[in-house]
PDB file of C-alpha atoms in Angstrom:
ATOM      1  CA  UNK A   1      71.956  51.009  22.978  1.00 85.00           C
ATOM      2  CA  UNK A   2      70.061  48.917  25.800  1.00 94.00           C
ATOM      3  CA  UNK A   3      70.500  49.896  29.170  1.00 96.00           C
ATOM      4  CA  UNK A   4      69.528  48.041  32.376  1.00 97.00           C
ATOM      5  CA  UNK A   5      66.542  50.026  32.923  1.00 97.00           C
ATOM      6  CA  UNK A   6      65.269  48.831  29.337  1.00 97.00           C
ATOM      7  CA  UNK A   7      66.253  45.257  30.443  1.00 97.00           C
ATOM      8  CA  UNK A   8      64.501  45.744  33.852  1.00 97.00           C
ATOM      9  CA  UNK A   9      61.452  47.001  31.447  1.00 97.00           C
ATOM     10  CA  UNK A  10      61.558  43.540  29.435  1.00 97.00           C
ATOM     11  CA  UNK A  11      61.689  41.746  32.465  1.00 97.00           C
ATOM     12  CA  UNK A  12      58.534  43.618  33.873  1.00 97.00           C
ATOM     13  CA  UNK A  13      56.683  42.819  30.580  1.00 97.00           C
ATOM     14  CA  UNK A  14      57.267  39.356  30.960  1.00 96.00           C
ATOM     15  CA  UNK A  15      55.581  39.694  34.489  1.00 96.00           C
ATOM     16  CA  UNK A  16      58.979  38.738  36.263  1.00 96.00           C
ATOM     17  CA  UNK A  17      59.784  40.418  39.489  1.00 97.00           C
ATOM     18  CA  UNK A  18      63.332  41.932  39.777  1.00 97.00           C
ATOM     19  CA  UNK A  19      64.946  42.344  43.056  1.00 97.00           C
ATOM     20  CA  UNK A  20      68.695  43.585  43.592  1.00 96.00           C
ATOM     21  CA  UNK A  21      70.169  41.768  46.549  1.00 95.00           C
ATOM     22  CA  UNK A  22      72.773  40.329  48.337  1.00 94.00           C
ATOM     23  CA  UNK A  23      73.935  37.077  46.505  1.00 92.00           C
ATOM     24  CA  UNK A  24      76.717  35.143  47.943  1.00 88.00           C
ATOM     25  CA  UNK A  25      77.387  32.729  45.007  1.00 84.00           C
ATOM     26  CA  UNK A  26      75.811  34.288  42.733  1.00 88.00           C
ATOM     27  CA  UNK A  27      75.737  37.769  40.067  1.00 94.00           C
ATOM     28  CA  UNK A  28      72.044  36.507  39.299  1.00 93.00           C
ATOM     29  CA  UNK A  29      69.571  33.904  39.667  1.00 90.00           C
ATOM     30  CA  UNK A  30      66.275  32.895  38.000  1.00 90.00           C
ATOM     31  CA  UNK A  31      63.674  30.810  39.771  1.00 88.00           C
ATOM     32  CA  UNK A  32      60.129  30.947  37.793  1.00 88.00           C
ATOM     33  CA  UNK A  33      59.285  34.221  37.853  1.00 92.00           C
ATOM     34  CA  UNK A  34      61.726  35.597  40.013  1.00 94.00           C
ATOM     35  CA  UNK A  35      65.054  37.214  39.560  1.00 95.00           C
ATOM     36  CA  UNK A  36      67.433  38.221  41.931  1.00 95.00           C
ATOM     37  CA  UNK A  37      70.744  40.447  40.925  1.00 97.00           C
ATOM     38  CA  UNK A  38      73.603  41.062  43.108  1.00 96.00           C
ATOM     39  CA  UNK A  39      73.190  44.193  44.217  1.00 96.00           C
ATOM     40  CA  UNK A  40      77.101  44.474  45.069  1.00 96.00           C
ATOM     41  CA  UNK A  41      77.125  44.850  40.808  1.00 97.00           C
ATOM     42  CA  UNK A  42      77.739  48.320  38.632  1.00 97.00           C
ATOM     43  CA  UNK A  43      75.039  49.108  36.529  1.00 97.00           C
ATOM     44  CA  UNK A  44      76.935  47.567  33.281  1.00 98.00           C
ATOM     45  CA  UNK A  45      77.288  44.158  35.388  1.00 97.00           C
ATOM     46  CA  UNK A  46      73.643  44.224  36.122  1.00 98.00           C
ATOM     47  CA  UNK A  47      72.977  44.740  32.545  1.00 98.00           C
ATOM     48  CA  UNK A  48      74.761  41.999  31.217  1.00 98.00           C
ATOM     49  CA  UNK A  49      73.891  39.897  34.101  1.00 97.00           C
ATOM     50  CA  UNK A  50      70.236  40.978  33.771  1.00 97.00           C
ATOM     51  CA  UNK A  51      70.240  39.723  30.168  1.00 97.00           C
ATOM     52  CA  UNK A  52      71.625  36.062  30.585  1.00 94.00           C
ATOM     53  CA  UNK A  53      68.695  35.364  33.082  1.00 94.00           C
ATOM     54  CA  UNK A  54      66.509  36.860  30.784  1.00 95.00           C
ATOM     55  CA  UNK A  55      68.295  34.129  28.089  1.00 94.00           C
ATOM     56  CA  UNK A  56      67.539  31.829  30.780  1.00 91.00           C
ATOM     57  CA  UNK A  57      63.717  32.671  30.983  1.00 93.00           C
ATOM     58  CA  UNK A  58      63.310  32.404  27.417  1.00 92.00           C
ATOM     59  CA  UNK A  59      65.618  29.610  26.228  1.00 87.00           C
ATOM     60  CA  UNK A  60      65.308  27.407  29.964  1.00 76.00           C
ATOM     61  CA  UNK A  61      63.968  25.141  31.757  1.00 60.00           C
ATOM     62  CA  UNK A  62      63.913  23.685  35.131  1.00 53.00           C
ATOM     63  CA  UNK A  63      67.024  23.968  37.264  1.00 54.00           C
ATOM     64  CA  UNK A  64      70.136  24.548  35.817  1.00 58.00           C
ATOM     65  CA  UNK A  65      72.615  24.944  38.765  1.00 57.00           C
ATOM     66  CA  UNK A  66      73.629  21.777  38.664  1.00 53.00           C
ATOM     67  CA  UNK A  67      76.514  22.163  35.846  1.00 57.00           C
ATOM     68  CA  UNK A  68      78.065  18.623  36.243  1.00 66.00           C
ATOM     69  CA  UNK A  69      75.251  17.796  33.534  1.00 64.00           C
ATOM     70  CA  UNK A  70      75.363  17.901  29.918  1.00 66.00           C
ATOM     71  CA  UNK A  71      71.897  19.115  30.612  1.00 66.00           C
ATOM     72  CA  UNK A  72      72.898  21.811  32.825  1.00 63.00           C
ATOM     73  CA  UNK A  73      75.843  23.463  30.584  1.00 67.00           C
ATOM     74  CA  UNK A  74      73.593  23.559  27.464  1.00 75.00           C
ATOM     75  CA  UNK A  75      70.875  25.669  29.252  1.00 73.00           C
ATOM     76  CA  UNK A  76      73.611  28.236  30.648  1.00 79.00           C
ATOM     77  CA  UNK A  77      75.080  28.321  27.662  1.00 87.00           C
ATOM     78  CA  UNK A  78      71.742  29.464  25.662  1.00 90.00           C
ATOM     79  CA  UNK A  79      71.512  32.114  28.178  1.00 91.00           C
ATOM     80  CA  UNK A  80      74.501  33.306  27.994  1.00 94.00           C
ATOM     81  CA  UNK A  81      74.216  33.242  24.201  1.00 96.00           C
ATOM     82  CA  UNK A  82      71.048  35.285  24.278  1.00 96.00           C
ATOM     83  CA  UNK A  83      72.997  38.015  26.457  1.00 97.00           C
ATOM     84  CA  UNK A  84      76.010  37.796  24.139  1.00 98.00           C
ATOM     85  CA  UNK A  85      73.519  38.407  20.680  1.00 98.00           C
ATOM     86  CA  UNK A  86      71.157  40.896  22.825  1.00 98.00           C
ATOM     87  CA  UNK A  87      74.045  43.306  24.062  1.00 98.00           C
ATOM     88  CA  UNK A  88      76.660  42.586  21.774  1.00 98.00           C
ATOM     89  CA  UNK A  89      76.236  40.852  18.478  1.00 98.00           C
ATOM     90  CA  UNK A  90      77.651  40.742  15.116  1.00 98.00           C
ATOM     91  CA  UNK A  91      76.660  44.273  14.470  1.00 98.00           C
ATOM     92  CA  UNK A  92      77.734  45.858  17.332  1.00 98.00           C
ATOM     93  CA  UNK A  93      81.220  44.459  17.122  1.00 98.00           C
ATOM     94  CA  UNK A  94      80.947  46.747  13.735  1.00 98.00           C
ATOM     95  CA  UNK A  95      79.414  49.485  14.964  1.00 98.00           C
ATOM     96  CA  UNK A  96      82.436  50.022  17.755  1.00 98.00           C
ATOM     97  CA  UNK A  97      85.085  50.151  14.802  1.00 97.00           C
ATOM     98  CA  UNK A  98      82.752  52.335  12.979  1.00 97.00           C
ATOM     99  CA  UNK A  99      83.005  54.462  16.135  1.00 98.00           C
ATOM    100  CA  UNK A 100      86.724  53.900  16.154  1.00 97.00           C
ATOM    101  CA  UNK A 101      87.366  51.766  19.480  1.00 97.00           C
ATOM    102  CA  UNK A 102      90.654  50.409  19.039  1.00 94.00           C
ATOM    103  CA  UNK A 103      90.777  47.755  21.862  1.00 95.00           C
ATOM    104  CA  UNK A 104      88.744  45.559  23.667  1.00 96.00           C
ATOM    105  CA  UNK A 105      88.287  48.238  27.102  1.00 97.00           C
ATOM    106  CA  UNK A 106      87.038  51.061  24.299  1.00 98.00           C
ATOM    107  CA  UNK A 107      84.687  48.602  22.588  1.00 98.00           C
ATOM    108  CA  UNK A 108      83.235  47.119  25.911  1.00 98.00           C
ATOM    109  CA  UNK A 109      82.836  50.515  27.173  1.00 98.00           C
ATOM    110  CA  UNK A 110      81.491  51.985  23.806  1.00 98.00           C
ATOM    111  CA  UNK A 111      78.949  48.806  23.918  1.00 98.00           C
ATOM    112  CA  UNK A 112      78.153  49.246  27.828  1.00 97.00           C
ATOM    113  CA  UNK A 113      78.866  45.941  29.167  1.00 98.00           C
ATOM    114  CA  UNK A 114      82.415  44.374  31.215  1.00 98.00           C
ATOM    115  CA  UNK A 115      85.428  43.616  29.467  1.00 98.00           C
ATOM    116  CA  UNK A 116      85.167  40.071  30.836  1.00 97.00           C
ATOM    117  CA  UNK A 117      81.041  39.715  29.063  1.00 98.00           C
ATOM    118  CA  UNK A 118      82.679  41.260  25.487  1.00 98.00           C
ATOM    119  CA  UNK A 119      85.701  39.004  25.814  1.00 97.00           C
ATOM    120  CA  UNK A 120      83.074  35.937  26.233  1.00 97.00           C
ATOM    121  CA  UNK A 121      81.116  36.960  23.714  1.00 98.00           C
ATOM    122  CA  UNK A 122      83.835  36.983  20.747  1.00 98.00           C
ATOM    123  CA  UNK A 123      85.358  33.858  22.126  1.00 97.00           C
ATOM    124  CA  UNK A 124      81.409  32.117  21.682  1.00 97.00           C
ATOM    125  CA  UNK A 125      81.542  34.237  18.220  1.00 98.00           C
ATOM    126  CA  UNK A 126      84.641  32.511  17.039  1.00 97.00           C
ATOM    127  CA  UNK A 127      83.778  29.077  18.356  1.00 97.00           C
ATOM    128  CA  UNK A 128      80.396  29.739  16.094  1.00 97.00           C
ATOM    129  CA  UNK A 129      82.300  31.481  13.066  1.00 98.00           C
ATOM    130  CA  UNK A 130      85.426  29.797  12.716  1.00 97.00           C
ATOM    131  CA  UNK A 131      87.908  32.696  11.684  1.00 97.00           C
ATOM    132  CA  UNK A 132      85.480  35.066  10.610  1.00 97.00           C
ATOM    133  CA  UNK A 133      82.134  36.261   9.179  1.00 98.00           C
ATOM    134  CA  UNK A 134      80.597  38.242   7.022  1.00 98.00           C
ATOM    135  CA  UNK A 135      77.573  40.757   7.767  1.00 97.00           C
ATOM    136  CA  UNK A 136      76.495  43.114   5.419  1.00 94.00           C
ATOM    137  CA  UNK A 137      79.836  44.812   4.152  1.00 96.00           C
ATOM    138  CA  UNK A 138      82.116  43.704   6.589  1.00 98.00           C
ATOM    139  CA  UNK A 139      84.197  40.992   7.215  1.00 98.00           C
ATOM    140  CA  UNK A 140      85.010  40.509  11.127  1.00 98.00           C
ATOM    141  CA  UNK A 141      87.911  38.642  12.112  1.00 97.00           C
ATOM    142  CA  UNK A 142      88.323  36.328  15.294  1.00 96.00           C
ATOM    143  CA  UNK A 143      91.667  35.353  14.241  1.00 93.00           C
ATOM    144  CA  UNK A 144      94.375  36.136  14.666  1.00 91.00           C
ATOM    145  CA  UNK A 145      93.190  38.918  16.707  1.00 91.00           C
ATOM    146  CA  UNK A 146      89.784  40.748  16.481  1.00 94.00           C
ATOM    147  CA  UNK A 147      89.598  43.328  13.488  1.00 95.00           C
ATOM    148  CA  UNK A 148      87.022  44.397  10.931  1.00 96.00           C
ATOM    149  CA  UNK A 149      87.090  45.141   7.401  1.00 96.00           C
ATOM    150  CA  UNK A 150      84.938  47.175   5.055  1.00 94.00           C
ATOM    151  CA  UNK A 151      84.116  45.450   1.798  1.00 93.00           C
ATOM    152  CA  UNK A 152      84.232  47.964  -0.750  1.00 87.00           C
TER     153      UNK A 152
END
């Protein structure tokens, strides 16, 4: 499992300087190669904050707080994508029922990030997926409610 220290690691070897601060408006901002995290945050919201501006470093470009552009959206979507596949993805939605979480609080906790980031990431997964998806032996479901099956 990543934890914000391995994020904060990443970061570093990308030679981007990490500060925890006060933020008004903000869980996290990413100008070049600084990034600044709210340092009002738990450790799980600076991990899954952490990992959308390191979606925005990689997938980005210029200045993205202006949202009222098609533009704008895109880019924090990517980033947010990149969070939701780094800290989540298909596999880890599998590996929580294979560890028995029965709701989205036991997942989210059993994967280390908010209830809010996991709930964002299956709603991007269904948008993606449609009603569900295969990977490797399992068949995960986005519809009607969230459940996964074992092909046998």
């Amino acid at each position: 499992m990543i934890t914000y220290e391995d994020i904060l690691l990443e970061a570093d070897a990308n030679n981007l300087i990490t500060k925890e601060k006060s933020l008004r408006a903000h869980k996290g901002r990413i100008m070049g190669n600084r990034i600044a995290i709210n340092d009002k945050l738990t450790e799980t919201e600076k991990k899954c904050v952490m990992a959308e501006e390191l979606g925005h470093y990689y997938t980005g470009y210029g200045d993205i707080l202006d949202q009222s552009t098609v533009t704008g959206r895109k880019q924090e979507l990517h980033g947010r994508i990149y969070a939701y596949n780094k800290l989540v993805g298909l596999m880890g939605i599998v590996n929580a029922y294979k560890n028995h979480c029965t709701s989205i609080s036991e997942s989210a906790e059993f994967l280390d990030v908010t209830e809010e980031f996991l709930n964002d990431a299956l709603n991007h997964y269904k948008s993606k997926y449609g009603k569900h998806t295969v990977i490797d032996s399992y068949i995960i479901f986005f519809e009607p409610c969230i459940a996964v099956l074992e092909m046998i």
